[in-house]
mmCIF file of C-alpha atoms in Angstrom:
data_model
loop_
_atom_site.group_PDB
_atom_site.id
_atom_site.type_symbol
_atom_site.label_atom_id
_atom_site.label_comp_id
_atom_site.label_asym_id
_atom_site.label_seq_id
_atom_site.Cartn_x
_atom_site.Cartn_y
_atom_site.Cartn_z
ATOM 1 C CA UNK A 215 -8.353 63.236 21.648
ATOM 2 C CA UNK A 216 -5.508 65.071 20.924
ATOM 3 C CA UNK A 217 -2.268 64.172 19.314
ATOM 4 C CA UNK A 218 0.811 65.157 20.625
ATOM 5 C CA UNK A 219 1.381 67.249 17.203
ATOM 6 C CA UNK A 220 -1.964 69.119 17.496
ATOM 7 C CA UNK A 221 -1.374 70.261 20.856
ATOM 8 C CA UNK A 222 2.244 71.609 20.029
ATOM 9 C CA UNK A 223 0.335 73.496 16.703
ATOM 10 C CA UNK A 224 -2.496 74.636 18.964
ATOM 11 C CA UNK A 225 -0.177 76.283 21.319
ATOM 12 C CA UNK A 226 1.802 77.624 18.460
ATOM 13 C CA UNK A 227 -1.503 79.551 17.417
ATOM 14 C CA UNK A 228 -1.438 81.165 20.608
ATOM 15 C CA UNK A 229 1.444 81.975 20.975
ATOM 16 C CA UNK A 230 1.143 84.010 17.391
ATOM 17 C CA UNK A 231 -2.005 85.767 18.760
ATOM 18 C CA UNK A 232 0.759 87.852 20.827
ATOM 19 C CA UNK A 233 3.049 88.179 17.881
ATOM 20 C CA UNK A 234 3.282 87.947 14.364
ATOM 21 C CA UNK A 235 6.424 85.767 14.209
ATOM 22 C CA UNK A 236 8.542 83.059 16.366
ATOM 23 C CA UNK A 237 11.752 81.984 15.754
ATOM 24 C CA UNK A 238 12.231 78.451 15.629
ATOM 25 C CA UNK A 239 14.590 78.502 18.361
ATOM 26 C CA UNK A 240 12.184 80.161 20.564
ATOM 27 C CA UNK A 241 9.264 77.770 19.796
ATOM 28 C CA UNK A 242 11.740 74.376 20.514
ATOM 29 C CA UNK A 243 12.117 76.171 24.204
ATOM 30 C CA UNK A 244 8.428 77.437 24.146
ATOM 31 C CA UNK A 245 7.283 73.614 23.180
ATOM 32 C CA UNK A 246 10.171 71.778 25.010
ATOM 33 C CA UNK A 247 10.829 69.816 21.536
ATOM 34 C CA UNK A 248 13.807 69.862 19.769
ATOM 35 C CA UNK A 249 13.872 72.008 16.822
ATOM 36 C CA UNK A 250 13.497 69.060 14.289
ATOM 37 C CA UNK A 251 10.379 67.614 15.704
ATOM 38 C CA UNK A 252 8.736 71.249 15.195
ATOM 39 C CA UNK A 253 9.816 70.771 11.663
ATOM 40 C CA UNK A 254 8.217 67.689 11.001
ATOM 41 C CA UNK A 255 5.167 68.846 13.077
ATOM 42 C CA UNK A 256 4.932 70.958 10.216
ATOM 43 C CA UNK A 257 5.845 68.957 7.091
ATOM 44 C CA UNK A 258 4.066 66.120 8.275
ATOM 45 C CA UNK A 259 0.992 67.694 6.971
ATOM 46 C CA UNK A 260 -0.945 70.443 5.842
ATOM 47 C CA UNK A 261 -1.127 73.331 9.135
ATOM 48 C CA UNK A 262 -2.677 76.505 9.965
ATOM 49 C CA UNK A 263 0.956 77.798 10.642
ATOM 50 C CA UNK A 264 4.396 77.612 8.705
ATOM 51 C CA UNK A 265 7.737 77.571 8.531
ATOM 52 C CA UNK A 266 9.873 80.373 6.187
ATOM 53 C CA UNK A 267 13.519 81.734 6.518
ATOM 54 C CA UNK A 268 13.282 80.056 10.483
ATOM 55 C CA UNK A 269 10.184 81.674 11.630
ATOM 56 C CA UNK A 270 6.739 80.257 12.368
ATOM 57 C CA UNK A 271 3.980 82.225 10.881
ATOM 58 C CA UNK A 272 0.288 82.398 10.311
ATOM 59 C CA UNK A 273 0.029 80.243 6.901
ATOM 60 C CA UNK A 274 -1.060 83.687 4.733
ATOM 61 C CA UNK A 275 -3.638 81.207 2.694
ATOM 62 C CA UNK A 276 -5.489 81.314 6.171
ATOM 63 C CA UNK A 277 -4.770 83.967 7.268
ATOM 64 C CA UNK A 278 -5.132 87.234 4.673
ATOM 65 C CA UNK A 279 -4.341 89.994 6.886
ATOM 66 C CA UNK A 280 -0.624 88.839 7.215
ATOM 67 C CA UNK A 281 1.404 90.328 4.790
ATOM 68 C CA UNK A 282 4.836 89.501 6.718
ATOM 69 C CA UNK A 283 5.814 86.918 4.293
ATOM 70 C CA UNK A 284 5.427 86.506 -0.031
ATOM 71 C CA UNK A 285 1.474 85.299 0.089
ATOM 72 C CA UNK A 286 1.700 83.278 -2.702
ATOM 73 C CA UNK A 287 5.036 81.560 -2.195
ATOM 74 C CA UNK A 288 4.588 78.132 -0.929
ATOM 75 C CA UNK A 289 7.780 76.118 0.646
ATOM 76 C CA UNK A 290 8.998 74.693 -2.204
ATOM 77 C CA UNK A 291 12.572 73.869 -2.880
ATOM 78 C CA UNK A 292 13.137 74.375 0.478
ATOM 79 C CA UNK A 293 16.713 71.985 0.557
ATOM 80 C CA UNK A 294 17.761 73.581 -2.725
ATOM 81 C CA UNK A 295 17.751 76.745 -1.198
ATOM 82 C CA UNK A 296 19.264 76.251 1.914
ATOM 83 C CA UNK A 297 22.303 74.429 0.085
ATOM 84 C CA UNK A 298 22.550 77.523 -2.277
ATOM 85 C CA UNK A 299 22.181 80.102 0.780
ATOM 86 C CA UNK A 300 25.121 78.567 2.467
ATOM 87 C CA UNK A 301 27.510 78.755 -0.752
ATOM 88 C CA UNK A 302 26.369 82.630 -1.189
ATOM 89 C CA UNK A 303 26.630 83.859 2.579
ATOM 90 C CA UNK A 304 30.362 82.375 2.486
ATOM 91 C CA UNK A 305 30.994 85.518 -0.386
ATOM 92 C CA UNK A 306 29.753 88.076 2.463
ATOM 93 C CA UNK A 307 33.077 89.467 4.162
ATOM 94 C CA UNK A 308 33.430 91.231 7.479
ATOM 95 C CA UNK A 309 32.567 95.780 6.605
ATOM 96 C CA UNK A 310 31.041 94.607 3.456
ATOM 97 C CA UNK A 311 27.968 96.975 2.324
ATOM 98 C CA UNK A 312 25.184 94.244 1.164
ATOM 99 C CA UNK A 313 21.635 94.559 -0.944
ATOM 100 C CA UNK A 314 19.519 92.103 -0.335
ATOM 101 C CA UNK A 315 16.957 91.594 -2.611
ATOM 102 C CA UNK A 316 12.925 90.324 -1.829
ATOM 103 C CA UNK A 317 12.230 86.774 -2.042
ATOM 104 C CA UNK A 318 11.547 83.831 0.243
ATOM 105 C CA UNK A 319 15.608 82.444 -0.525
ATOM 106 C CA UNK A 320 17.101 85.661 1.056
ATOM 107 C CA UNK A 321 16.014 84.370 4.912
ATOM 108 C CA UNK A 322 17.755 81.550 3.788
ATOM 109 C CA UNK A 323 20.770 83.171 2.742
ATOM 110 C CA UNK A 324 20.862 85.600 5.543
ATOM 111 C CA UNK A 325 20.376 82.500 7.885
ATOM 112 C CA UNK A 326 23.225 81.209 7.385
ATOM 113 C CA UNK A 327 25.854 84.149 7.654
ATOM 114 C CA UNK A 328 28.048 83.776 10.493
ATOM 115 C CA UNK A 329 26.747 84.981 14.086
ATOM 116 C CA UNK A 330 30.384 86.907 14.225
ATOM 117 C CA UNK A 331 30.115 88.548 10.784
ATOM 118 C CA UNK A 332 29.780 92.458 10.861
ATOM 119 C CA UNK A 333 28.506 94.282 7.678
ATOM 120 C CA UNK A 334 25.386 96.341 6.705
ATOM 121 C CA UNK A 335 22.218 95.315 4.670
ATOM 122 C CA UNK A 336 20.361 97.446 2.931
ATOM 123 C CA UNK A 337 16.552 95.727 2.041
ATOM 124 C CA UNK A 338 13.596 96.685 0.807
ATOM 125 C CA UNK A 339 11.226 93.629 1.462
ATOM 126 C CA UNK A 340 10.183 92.835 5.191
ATOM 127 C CA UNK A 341 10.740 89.121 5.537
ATOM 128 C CA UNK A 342 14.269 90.042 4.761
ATOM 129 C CA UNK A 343 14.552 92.627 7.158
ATOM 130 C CA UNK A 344 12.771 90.796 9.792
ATOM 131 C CA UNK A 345 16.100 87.822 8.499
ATOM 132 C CA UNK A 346 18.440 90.605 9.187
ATOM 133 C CA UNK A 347 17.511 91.645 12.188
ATOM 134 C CA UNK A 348 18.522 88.208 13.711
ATOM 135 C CA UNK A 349 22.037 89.089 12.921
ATOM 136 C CA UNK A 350 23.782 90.797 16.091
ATOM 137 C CA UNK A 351 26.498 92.573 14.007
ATOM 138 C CA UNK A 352 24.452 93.940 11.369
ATOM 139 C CA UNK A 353 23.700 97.232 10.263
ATOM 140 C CA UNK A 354 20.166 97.074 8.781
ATOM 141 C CA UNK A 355 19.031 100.153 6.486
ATOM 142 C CA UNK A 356 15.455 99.801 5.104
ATOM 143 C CA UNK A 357 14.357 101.026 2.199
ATOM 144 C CA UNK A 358 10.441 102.832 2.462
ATOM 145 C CA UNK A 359 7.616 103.750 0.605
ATOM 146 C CA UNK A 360 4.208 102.207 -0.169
ATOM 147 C CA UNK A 361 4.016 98.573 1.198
ATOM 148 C CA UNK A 362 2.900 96.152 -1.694
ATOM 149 C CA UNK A 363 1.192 93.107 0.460
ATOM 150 C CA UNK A 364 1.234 90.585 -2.703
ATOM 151 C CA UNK A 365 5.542 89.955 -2.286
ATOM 152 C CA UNK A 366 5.721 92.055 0.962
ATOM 153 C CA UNK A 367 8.209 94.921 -1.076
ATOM 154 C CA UNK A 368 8.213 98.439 0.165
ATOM 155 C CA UNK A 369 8.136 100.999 -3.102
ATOM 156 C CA UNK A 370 9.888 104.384 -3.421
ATOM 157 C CA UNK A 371 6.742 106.994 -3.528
ATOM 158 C CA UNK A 372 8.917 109.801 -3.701
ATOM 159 C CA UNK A 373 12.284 111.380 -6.735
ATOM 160 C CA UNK A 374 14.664 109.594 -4.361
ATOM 161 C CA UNK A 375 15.667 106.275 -2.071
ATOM 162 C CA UNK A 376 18.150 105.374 0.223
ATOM 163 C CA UNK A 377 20.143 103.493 -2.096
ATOM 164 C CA UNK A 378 20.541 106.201 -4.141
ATOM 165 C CA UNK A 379 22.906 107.419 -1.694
ATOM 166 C CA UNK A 380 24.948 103.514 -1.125
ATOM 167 C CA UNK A 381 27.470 101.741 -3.309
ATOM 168 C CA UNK A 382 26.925 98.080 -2.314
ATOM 169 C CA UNK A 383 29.869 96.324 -2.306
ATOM 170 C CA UNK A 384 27.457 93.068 -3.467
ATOM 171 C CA UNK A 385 24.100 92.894 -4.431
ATOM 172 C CA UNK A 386 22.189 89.360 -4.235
ATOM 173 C CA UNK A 387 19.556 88.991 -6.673
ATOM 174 C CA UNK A 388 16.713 86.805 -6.357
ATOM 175 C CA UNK A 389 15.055 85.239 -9.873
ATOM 176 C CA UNK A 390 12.273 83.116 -10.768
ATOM 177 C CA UNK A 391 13.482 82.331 -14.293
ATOM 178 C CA UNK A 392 17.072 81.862 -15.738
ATOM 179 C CA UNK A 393 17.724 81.659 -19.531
ATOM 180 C CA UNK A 394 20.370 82.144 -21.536
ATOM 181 C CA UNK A 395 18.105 83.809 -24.681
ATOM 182 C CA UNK A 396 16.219 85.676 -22.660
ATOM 183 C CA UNK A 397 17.979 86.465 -19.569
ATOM 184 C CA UNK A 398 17.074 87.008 -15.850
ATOM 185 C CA UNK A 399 13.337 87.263 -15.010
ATOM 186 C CA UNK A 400 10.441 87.790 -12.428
ATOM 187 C CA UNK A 401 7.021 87.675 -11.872
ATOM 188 C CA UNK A 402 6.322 91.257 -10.241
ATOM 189 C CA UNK A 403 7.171 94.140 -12.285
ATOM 190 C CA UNK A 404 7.093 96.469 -9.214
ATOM 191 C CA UNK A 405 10.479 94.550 -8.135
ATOM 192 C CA UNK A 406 11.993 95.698 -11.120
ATOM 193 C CA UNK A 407 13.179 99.538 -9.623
ATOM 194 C CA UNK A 408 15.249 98.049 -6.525
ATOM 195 C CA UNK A 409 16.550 95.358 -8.546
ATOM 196 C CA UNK A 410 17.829 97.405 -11.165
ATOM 197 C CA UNK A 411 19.351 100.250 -8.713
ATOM 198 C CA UNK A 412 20.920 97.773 -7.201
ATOM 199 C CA UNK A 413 22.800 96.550 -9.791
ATOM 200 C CA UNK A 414 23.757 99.652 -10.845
ATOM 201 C CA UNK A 415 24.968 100.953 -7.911
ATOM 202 C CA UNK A 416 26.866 97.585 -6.116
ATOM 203 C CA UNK A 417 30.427 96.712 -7.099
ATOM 204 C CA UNK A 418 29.462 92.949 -7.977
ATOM 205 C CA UNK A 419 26.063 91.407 -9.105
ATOM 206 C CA UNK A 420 25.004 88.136 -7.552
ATOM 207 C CA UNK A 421 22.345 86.298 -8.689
ATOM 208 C CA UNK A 422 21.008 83.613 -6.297
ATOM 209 C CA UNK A 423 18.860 80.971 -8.125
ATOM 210 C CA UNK A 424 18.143 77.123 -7.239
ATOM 211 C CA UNK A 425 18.339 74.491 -10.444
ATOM 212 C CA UNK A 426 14.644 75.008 -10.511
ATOM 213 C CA UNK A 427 14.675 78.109 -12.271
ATOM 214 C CA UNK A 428 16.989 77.689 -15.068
ATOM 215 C CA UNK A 429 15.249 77.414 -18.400
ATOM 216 C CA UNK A 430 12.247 79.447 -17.540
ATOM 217 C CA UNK A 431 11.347 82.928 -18.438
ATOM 218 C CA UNK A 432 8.768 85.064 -16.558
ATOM 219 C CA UNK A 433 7.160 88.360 -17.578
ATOM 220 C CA UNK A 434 9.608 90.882 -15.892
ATOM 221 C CA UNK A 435 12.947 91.197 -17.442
ATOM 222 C CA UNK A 436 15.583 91.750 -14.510
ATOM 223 C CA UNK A 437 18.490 91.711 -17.034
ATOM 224 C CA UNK A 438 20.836 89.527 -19.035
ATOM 225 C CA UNK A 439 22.829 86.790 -17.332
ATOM 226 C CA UNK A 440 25.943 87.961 -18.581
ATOM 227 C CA UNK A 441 25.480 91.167 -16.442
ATOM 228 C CA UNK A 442 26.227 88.874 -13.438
ATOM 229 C CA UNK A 443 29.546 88.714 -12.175
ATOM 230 C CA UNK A 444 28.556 85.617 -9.899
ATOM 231 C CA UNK A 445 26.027 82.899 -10.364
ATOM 232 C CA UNK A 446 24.962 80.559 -7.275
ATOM 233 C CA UNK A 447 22.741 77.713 -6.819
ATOM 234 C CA UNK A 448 22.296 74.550 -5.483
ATOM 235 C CA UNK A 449 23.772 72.185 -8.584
ATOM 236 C CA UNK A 450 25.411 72.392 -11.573
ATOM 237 C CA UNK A 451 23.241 73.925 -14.201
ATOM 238 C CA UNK A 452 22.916 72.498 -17.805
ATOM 239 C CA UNK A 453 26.035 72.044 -20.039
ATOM 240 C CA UNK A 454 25.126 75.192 -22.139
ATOM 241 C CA UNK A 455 24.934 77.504 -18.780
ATOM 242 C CA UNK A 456 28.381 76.154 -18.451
ATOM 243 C CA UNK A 457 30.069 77.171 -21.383
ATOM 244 C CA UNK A 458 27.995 80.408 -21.338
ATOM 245 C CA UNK A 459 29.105 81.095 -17.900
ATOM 246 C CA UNK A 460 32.544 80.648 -19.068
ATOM 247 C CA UNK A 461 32.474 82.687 -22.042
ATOM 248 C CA UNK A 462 30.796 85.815 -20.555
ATOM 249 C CA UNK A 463 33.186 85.269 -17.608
ATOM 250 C CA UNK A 464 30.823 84.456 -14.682
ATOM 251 C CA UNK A 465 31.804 82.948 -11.932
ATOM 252 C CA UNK A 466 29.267 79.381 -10.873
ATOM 253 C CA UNK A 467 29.384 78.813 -7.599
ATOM 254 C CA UNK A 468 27.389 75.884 -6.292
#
């Protein structure tokens, strides 16, 4: 016989045969459950569906063909980045021009922007897009090209991009490795492009990493910390990321 949970998940399935994504709000009213029992229908234990940036999607490990979401990103850290997403939203000002960058933080980040806040996004990954589109006052412009399933990017095929024609007032960088010596890093090398026009091209530089990141390096260089003008995450970093943040005049916001 059925448990309670299983039949919520089992209707959850069908309801993603229809579409590719539900918001959590719409599955509480779909389910009649509040929006914390869905959560620990799905934390409770393993599931053929999942929970990122506030939507309920196919679990990619079971499902190949969905390419919606960062396949091999799992939900860790999940706390640590929604404590970091709220301290970087609160930088995002009413007719500010934002770059978002790819990532499973960003939904996080964009999450928790205020309902009322009107600005533009420019993207270039689709789980932040699909973020952004939740936003009523929003401006969404997203970058194309050649769709890259393994971290769900879209790549320029072509001499020019959309943000070549933008000046960001902020760009939010996403990282999976901090370190003083060696700087900013990730694992995908075909992030590097966005990342790096970004940066060139928005007045400040944000880099958005949780505590789990700092002292590890990964095989694409992003750039050095000091080219950040603002560093957030979800604790206070190590003493020497302190002083380092001081001296190279970064601002830590946690």
């Amino acid at each position: 016989m059925e448990t309670k949970r299983e039949d919520r998940i089992q209707r959850l399935l069908l309801a993603l045969k229809k579409t590719d994504k539900i918001h959590l709000k719409e599955a509480s009213l779909l389910l009649d459950v509040s929006e914390m029992t869905i959560r620990r229908d799905l934390n409770a234990e393993p599931a053929p569906v999942i929970l990122l940036g506030g939507y309920i999607v196919m679990d990619p490990k079971n499902n190949p063909a969905t390419h919606y979401f960062v396949s091999e990103q799992k939900m860790k850290q999940v706390a640590e980045k929604r404590r970091l997403a709220k301290c970087a939203a609160s930088l995002i000002l009413d007719n500010d021009t934002v770059f978002f960058d790819c990532g499973t933080t960003m939904p996080y980040v964009i999450e928790s922007i205020p309902e009322s806040r009107i600005f533009t996004a420019i993207c270039y990954s689709l789980n932040t897009f699909l973020a952004l589109q939740e936003k009523p006052h929003c401006d969404v412009i997203l970058c194309g090209g050649a769709f890259k399933s393994s971290n769900s990017i879209f790549t320029p095929i072509g001499r020019s991009c959309e943000i070549d024609f933008i000046r960001p007032a902020k760009a939010f960088i996403s990282a999976a490795g901090v370190s003083i010596e060696h700087g900013v890093t990730c694992f995908n090398f075909d992030e590097l492009l966005m990342k790096h026009q970004a940066m060139e091209r928005s007045a400040q530089c944000i880099l958005v990493a949780d505590s789990s990141k700092f002292d590890q390096v990964r095989p694409a260089a992003i750039a050095p910390l000091a080219r950040f003008n603002t560093l957030v995450s979800d604790a206070k970093p190590p003493q020497a990321y302190l002083d380092f943040c001081q001296q190279a005049d970064v601002t830590l916001s946690v």
